[in-house]
Amino acid sequence: MRLILASASPRRADLLRGAGIDVDIQPADVDERIGVGEGAEAYVRRVAEAKARAISERAGDRFVLGADTAVVVDGEILGKPSDPGDAARMLAMLSGRTHQVMSGVSLMRQGFPAVNTRVDVTVVEFAPLSRPEIDWYVASRESNDKAGGYAIQGLASRFVTRIDGSYSNVVGLPMALVYQMCAEAGLLLS
């Protein structure tokens, strides 16, 4: 059985395929704005579940995987930067510090007894960044469309001094958790 990924993220699709999980891509259009007073864990959980639910309603008996990732520093949720200035602001916040990368993952299908939504957290440490380094990275455009304004698997790898937790979570999908959830649901992954 092929899994449906309720995301347009090529990184998530690549991670799944790289782990031998066949997927079909059906991006979900859901409200990803942060709710007033909503904490990071509740936010990624809600958005991942909303993505899975939106596609599940028309997926018949197929399993749907929804996911959402946020970068969190000092309790502030850093989503995707709105423009280059926002990306530079985010990188300055991450410079020389640790932050959390939090992903909500939701697996569901119609008729399945319960929605299974979990959250995975990875701690990432950045080296101190100079203003020219931040400007260079933002100019590379790699920060576009990335939570926290960086991609650990790309040019920003030079800034990461340590991680504690799942590397694939920082890329966009905690693969060990996804595999565990699929196995528990009886989803055959061959």
PDB file of C-alpha atoms in Angstrom:
ATOM      1  CA  MET A   1       0.000   0.000   0.000  1.00  0.00           C
ATOM      2  CA  ARG A   2       1.318   3.433  -0.960  1.00  0.00           C
ATOM      3  CA  LEU A   3       1.228   6.226   1.586  1.00  0.00           C
ATOM      4  CA  ILE A   4      -0.216   9.627   0.672  1.00  0.00           C
ATOM      5  CA  LEU A   5       1.926  12.550   1.791  1.00  0.00           C
ATOM      6  CA  ALA A   6      -0.211  15.632   2.483  1.00  0.00           C
ATOM      7  CA  SER A   7       2.671  18.003   1.787  1.00  0.00           C
ATOM      8  CA  ALA A   8       4.281  19.765  -1.155  1.00  0.00           C
ATOM      9  CA  SER A   9       7.719  19.508   0.505  1.00  0.00           C
ATOM     10  CA  PRO A  10      10.184  17.787  -1.824  1.00  0.00           C
ATOM     11  CA  ARG A  11      12.431  17.182   1.199  1.00  0.00           C
ATOM     12  CA  ARG A  12       9.748  15.131   2.959  1.00  0.00           C
ATOM     13  CA  ALA A  13       9.024  13.109  -0.168  1.00  0.00           C
ATOM     14  CA  ASP A  14      12.751  12.457  -0.672  1.00  0.00           C
ATOM     15  CA  LEU A  15      13.169  11.332   2.946  1.00  0.00           C
ATOM     16  CA  LEU A  16      10.273   8.885   2.637  1.00  0.00           C
ATOM     17  CA  ARG A  17      11.447   7.497  -0.682  1.00  0.00           C
ATOM     18  CA  GLY A  18      15.014   7.278   0.619  1.00  0.00           C
ATOM     19  CA  ALA A  19      13.726   5.088   3.458  1.00  0.00           C
ATOM     20  CA  GLY A  20      11.965   2.807   0.971  1.00  0.00           C
ATOM     21  CA  ILE A  21       8.441   4.121   1.587  1.00  0.00           C
ATOM     22  CA  ASP A  22       6.390   4.596  -1.577  1.00  0.00           C
ATOM     23  CA  VAL A  23       4.395   7.825  -1.545  1.00  0.00           C
ATOM     24  CA  ASP A  24       1.969   9.772  -3.628  1.00  0.00           C
ATOM     25  CA  ILE A  25       2.018  13.534  -3.126  1.00  0.00           C
ATOM     26  CA  GLN A  26      -1.242  15.393  -2.473  1.00  0.00           C
ATOM     27  CA  PRO A  27      -0.490  18.775  -0.878  1.00  0.00           C
ATOM     28  CA  ALA A  28      -3.035  20.017   1.649  1.00  0.00           C
ATOM     29  CA  ASP A  29      -4.113  23.633   1.710  1.00  0.00           C
ATOM     30  CA  VAL A  30      -4.661  24.461   5.388  1.00  0.00           C
ATOM     31  CA  ASP A  31      -4.357  27.522   7.590  1.00  0.00           C
ATOM     32  CA  GLU A  32      -0.806  27.523   8.962  1.00  0.00           C
ATOM     33  CA  ARG A  33      -1.063  30.737  10.964  1.00  0.00           C
ATOM     34  CA  ILE A  34      -0.075  30.460  14.611  1.00  0.00           C
ATOM     35  CA  GLY A  35      -3.061  30.803  16.932  1.00  0.00           C
ATOM     36  CA  VAL A  36      -3.105  33.421  19.687  1.00  0.00           C
ATOM     37  CA  GLY A  37      -1.332  31.932  22.699  1.00  0.00           C
ATOM     38  CA  GLU A  38      -0.643  28.676  20.843  1.00  0.00           C
ATOM     39  CA  GLY A  39       2.540  26.941  21.944  1.00  0.00           C
ATOM     40  CA  ALA A  40       4.960  25.325  19.501  1.00  0.00           C
ATOM     41  CA  GLU A  41       4.025  21.718  20.248  1.00  0.00           C
ATOM     42  CA  ALA A  42       0.298  22.427  19.966  1.00  0.00           C
ATOM     43  CA  TYR A  43       0.921  24.367  16.752  1.00  0.00           C
ATOM     44  CA  VAL A  44       2.863  21.661  14.866  1.00  0.00           C
ATOM     45  CA  ARG A  45       0.446  19.001  16.133  1.00  0.00           C
ATOM     46  CA  ARG A  46      -2.598  20.977  14.948  1.00  0.00           C
ATOM     47  CA  VAL A  47      -1.192  21.795  11.508  1.00  0.00           C
ATOM     48  CA  ALA A  48       0.060  18.239  10.855  1.00  0.00           C
ATOM     49  CA  GLU A  49      -3.338  16.853  11.815  1.00  0.00           C
ATOM     50  CA  ALA A  50      -5.188  19.427   9.694  1.00  0.00           C
ATOM     51  CA  LYS A  51      -3.082  18.508   6.648  1.00  0.00           C
ATOM     52  CA  ALA A  52      -3.705  14.785   7.102  1.00  0.00           C
ATOM     53  CA  ARG A  53      -7.419  15.303   7.736  1.00  0.00           C
ATOM     54  CA  ALA A  54      -7.879  17.528   4.657  1.00  0.00           C
ATOM     55  CA  ILE A  55      -6.517  14.824   2.339  1.00  0.00           C
ATOM     56  CA  SER A  56      -7.914  11.852   4.283  1.00  0.00           C
ATOM     57  CA  GLU A  57     -11.462  13.028   3.613  1.00  0.00           C
ATOM     58  CA  ARG A  58     -11.010  12.209  -0.071  1.00  0.00           C
ATOM     59  CA  ALA A  59      -8.427   9.398   0.107  1.00  0.00           C
ATOM     60  CA  GLY A  60     -10.783   6.465   0.678  1.00  0.00           C
ATOM     61  CA  ASP A  61      -9.106   3.749   2.715  1.00  0.00           C
ATOM     62  CA  ARG A  62      -5.545   4.936   2.069  1.00  0.00           C
ATOM     63  CA  PHE A  63      -3.257   6.122   4.837  1.00  0.00           C
ATOM     64  CA  VAL A  64      -2.391   9.807   4.794  1.00  0.00           C
ATOM     65  CA  LEU A  65       0.655  11.362   6.446  1.00  0.00           C
ATOM     66  CA  GLY A  66       0.567  15.032   7.426  1.00  0.00           C
ATOM     67  CA  ALA A  67       3.551  16.855   8.884  1.00  0.00           C
ATOM     68  CA  ASP A  68       4.581  20.309   9.964  1.00  0.00           C
ATOM     69  CA  THR A  69       7.924  21.577  11.233  1.00  0.00           C
ATOM     70  CA  ALA A  70       8.807  24.688  13.210  1.00  0.00           C
ATOM     71  CA  VAL A  71      11.994  26.088  14.661  1.00  0.00           C
ATOM     72  CA  VAL A  72      11.653  27.367  18.224  1.00  0.00           C
ATOM     73  CA  VAL A  73      14.003  29.746  20.024  1.00  0.00           C
ATOM     74  CA  ASP A  74      13.204  31.525  23.286  1.00  0.00           C
ATOM     75  CA  GLY A  75       9.637  30.251  22.984  1.00  0.00           C
ATOM     76  CA  GLU A  76       9.165  32.011  19.632  1.00  0.00           C
ATOM     77  CA  ILE A  77       8.014  29.866  16.725  1.00  0.00           C
ATOM     78  CA  LEU A  78      10.010  30.580  13.591  1.00  0.00           C
ATOM     79  CA  GLY A  79       8.151  29.412  10.531  1.00  0.00           C
ATOM     80  CA  LYS A  80       9.137  30.108   6.944  1.00  0.00           C
ATOM     81  CA  PRO A  81      10.624  33.573   6.435  1.00  0.00           C
ATOM     82  CA  SER A  82       8.343  36.093   4.726  1.00  0.00           C
ATOM     83  CA  ASP A  83      11.211  37.847   2.934  1.00  0.00           C
ATOM     84  CA  PRO A  84      15.043  38.130   3.010  1.00  0.00           C
ATOM     85  CA  GLY A  85      14.961  40.542   5.950  1.00  0.00           C
ATOM     86  CA  ASP A  86      12.896  38.075   7.956  1.00  0.00           C
ATOM     87  CA  ALA A  87      15.341  35.275   7.077  1.00  0.00           C
ATOM     88  CA  ALA A  88      18.259  37.437   8.276  1.00  0.00           C
ATOM     89  CA  ARG A  89      16.387  38.203  11.504  1.00  0.00           C
ATOM     90  CA  MET A  90      15.835  34.479  12.139  1.00  0.00           C
ATOM     91  CA  LEU A  91      19.465  33.574  11.473  1.00  0.00           C
ATOM     92  CA  ALA A  92      20.620  36.329  13.831  1.00  0.00           C
ATOM     93  CA  MET A  93      18.349  34.856  16.523  1.00  0.00           C
ATOM     94  CA  LEU A  94      19.866  31.384  15.982  1.00  0.00           C
ATOM     95  CA  SER A  95      23.476  32.603  15.888  1.00  0.00           C
ATOM     96  CA  GLY A  96      25.690  31.125  18.614  1.00  0.00           C
ATOM     97  CA  ARG A  97      22.764  29.415  20.353  1.00  0.00           C
ATOM     98  CA  THR A  98      20.752  26.261  20.588  1.00  0.00           C
ATOM     99  CA  HIS A  99      17.194  25.985  19.340  1.00  0.00           C
ATOM    100  CA  GLN A 100      14.589  23.289  18.939  1.00  0.00           C
ATOM    101  CA  VAL A 101      13.265  21.854  15.705  1.00  0.00           C
ATOM    102  CA  MET A 102       9.803  20.476  16.363  1.00  0.00           C
ATOM    103  CA  SER A 103       7.810  18.351  13.912  1.00  0.00           C
ATOM    104  CA  GLY A 104       4.246  17.228  14.254  1.00  0.00           C
ATOM    105  CA  VAL A 105       3.431  14.024  12.384  1.00  0.00           C
ATOM    106  CA  SER A 106      -0.108  12.743  11.862  1.00  0.00           C
ATOM    107  CA  LEU A 107      -1.099   9.418  10.314  1.00  0.00           C
ATOM    108  CA  MET A 108      -4.746   8.720   9.558  1.00  0.00           C
ATOM    109  CA  ARG A 109      -7.215   7.110   7.240  1.00  0.00           C
ATOM    110  CA  GLN A 110     -10.975   7.030   7.048  1.00  0.00           C
ATOM    111  CA  GLY A 111     -12.457   4.311   9.221  1.00  0.00           C
ATOM    112  CA  PHE A 112      -9.269   3.899  11.236  1.00  0.00           C
ATOM    113  CA  PRO A 113     -10.141   3.926  14.945  1.00  0.00           C
ATOM    114  CA  ALA A 114      -8.062   6.901  16.042  1.00  0.00           C
ATOM    115  CA  VAL A 115      -5.967   9.746  14.751  1.00  0.00           C
ATOM    116  CA  ASN A 116      -2.310   9.156  15.533  1.00  0.00           C
ATOM    117  CA  THR A 117      -0.438  12.437  15.940  1.00  0.00           C
ATOM    118  CA  ARG A 118       2.952  12.744  17.604  1.00  0.00           C
ATOM    119  CA  VAL A 119       5.665  15.362  18.005  1.00  0.00           C
ATOM    120  CA  ASP A 120       9.420  14.889  17.669  1.00  0.00           C
ATOM    121  CA  VAL A 121      11.979  17.409  18.964  1.00  0.00           C
ATOM    122  CA  THR A 122      15.618  17.842  17.952  1.00  0.00           C
ATOM    123  CA  VAL A 123      17.993  20.323  19.590  1.00  0.00           C
ATOM    124  CA  VAL A 124      20.320  22.126  17.174  1.00  0.00           C
ATOM    125  CA  GLU A 125      23.286  24.331  18.041  1.00  0.00           C
ATOM    126  CA  PHE A 126      24.531  27.054  15.687  1.00  0.00           C
ATOM    127  CA  ALA A 127      27.989  28.610  15.621  1.00  0.00           C
ATOM    128  CA  PRO A 128      28.127  32.369  16.037  1.00  0.00           C
ATOM    129  CA  LEU A 129      27.363  33.994  12.663  1.00  0.00           C
ATOM    130  CA  SER A 130      28.800  37.272  11.439  1.00  0.00           C
ATOM    131  CA  ARG A 131      26.626  39.737   9.552  1.00  0.00           C
ATOM    132  CA  PRO A 132      28.483  38.950   6.281  1.00  0.00           C
ATOM    133  CA  GLU A 133      27.809  35.213   6.809  1.00  0.00           C
ATOM    134  CA  ILE A 134      24.109  35.888   7.382  1.00  0.00           C
ATOM    135  CA  ASP A 135      23.941  38.149   4.317  1.00  0.00           C
ATOM    136  CA  TRP A 136      25.774  35.547   2.202  1.00  0.00           C
ATOM    137  CA  TYR A 137      23.426  32.783   3.299  1.00  0.00           C
ATOM    138  CA  VAL A 138      20.274  34.828   2.723  1.00  0.00           C
ATOM    139  CA  ALA A 139      21.589  35.825  -0.734  1.00  0.00           C
ATOM    140  CA  SER A 140      21.948  32.108  -1.585  1.00  0.00           C
ATOM    141  CA  ARG A 141      18.126  31.936  -1.382  1.00  0.00           C
ATOM    142  CA  GLU A 142      18.406  28.590   0.404  1.00  0.00           C
ATOM    143  CA  SER A 143      16.541  30.098   3.374  1.00  0.00           C
ATOM    144  CA  ASN A 144      13.398  30.581   1.263  1.00  0.00           C
ATOM    145  CA  ASP A 145      10.553  28.263   2.254  1.00  0.00           C
ATOM    146  CA  LYS A 146      12.471  26.714   5.185  1.00  0.00           C
ATOM    147  CA  ALA A 147      11.315  26.782   8.795  1.00  0.00           C
ATOM    148  CA  GLY A 148      13.736  28.950  10.754  1.00  0.00           C
ATOM    149  CA  GLY A 149      15.256  30.226   7.525  1.00  0.00           C
ATOM    150  CA  TYR A 150      17.838  27.469   7.021  1.00  0.00           C
ATOM    151  CA  ALA A 151      18.376  24.019   5.510  1.00  0.00           C
ATOM    152  CA  ILE A 152      20.650  21.753   7.552  1.00  0.00           C
ATOM    153  CA  GLN A 153      21.229  19.519   4.527  1.00  0.00           C
ATOM    154  CA  GLY A 154      22.551  22.383   2.416  1.00  0.00           C
ATOM    155  CA  LEU A 155      24.847  25.370   2.761  1.00  0.00           C
ATOM    156  CA  ALA A 156      23.746  25.979   6.365  1.00  0.00           C
ATOM    157  CA  SER A 157      25.377  22.691   7.405  1.00  0.00           C
ATOM    158  CA  ARG A 158      28.565  24.738   7.914  1.00  0.00           C
ATOM    159  CA  PHE A 159      26.844  26.645  10.755  1.00  0.00           C
ATOM    160  CA  VAL A 160      25.580  23.622  12.726  1.00  0.00           C
ATOM    161  CA  THR A 161      27.975  22.654  15.520  1.00  0.00           C
ATOM    162  CA  ARG A 162      25.839  19.994  17.227  1.00  0.00           C
ATOM    163  CA  ILE A 163      22.500  18.232  17.069  1.00  0.00           C
ATOM    164  CA  ASP A 164      20.756  16.139  19.694  1.00  0.00           C
ATOM    165  CA  GLY A 165      17.994  14.014  18.207  1.00  0.00           C
ATOM    166  CA  SER A 166      16.816  13.097  14.746  1.00  0.00           C
ATOM    167  CA  TYR A 167      18.748  14.621  11.849  1.00  0.00           C
ATOM    168  CA  SER A 168      15.899  13.838   9.435  1.00  0.00           C
ATOM    169  CA  ASN A 169      13.564  15.782  11.718  1.00  0.00           C
ATOM    170  CA  VAL A 170      15.637  18.904  11.060  1.00  0.00           C
ATOM    171  CA  VAL A 171      15.423  18.225   7.318  1.00  0.00           C
ATOM    172  CA  GLY A 172      11.621  18.064   7.691  1.00  0.00           C
ATOM    173  CA  LEU A 173      10.398  14.618   8.771  1.00  0.00           C
ATOM    174  CA  PRO A 174      11.489  12.414  11.700  1.00  0.00           C
ATOM    175  CA  MET A 175      11.827   9.148   9.777  1.00  0.00           C
ATOM    176  CA  ALA A 176      12.264   6.765  12.717  1.00  0.00           C
ATOM    177  CA  LEU A 177       9.033   8.114  14.234  1.00  0.00           C
ATOM    178  CA  VAL A 178       7.198   7.878  10.892  1.00  0.00           C
ATOM    179  CA  TYR A 179       8.323   4.292  10.433  1.00  0.00           C
ATOM    180  CA  GLN A 180       7.252   3.393  13.975  1.00  0.00           C
ATOM    181  CA  MET A 181       3.808   4.958  13.450  1.00  0.00           C
ATOM    182  CA  CYS A 182       3.340   3.153  10.133  1.00  0.00           C
ATOM    183  CA  ALA A 183       4.396  -0.184  11.647  1.00  0.00           C
ATOM    184  CA  GLU A 184       2.021   0.260  14.584  1.00  0.00           C
ATOM    185  CA  ALA A 185      -0.831   0.990  12.134  1.00  0.00           C
ATOM    186  CA  GLY A 186      -0.097  -2.225  10.261  1.00  0.00           C
ATOM    187  CA  LEU A 187       0.856  -0.323   7.137  1.00  0.00           C
ATOM    188  CA  LEU A 188       2.928  -2.640   4.991  1.00  0.00           C
ATOM    189  CA  LEU A 189       6.126  -0.903   3.964  1.00  0.00           C
ATOM    190  CA  SER A 190       7.660  -2.999   1.248  1.00  0.00           C
TER     191      SER A 190
END
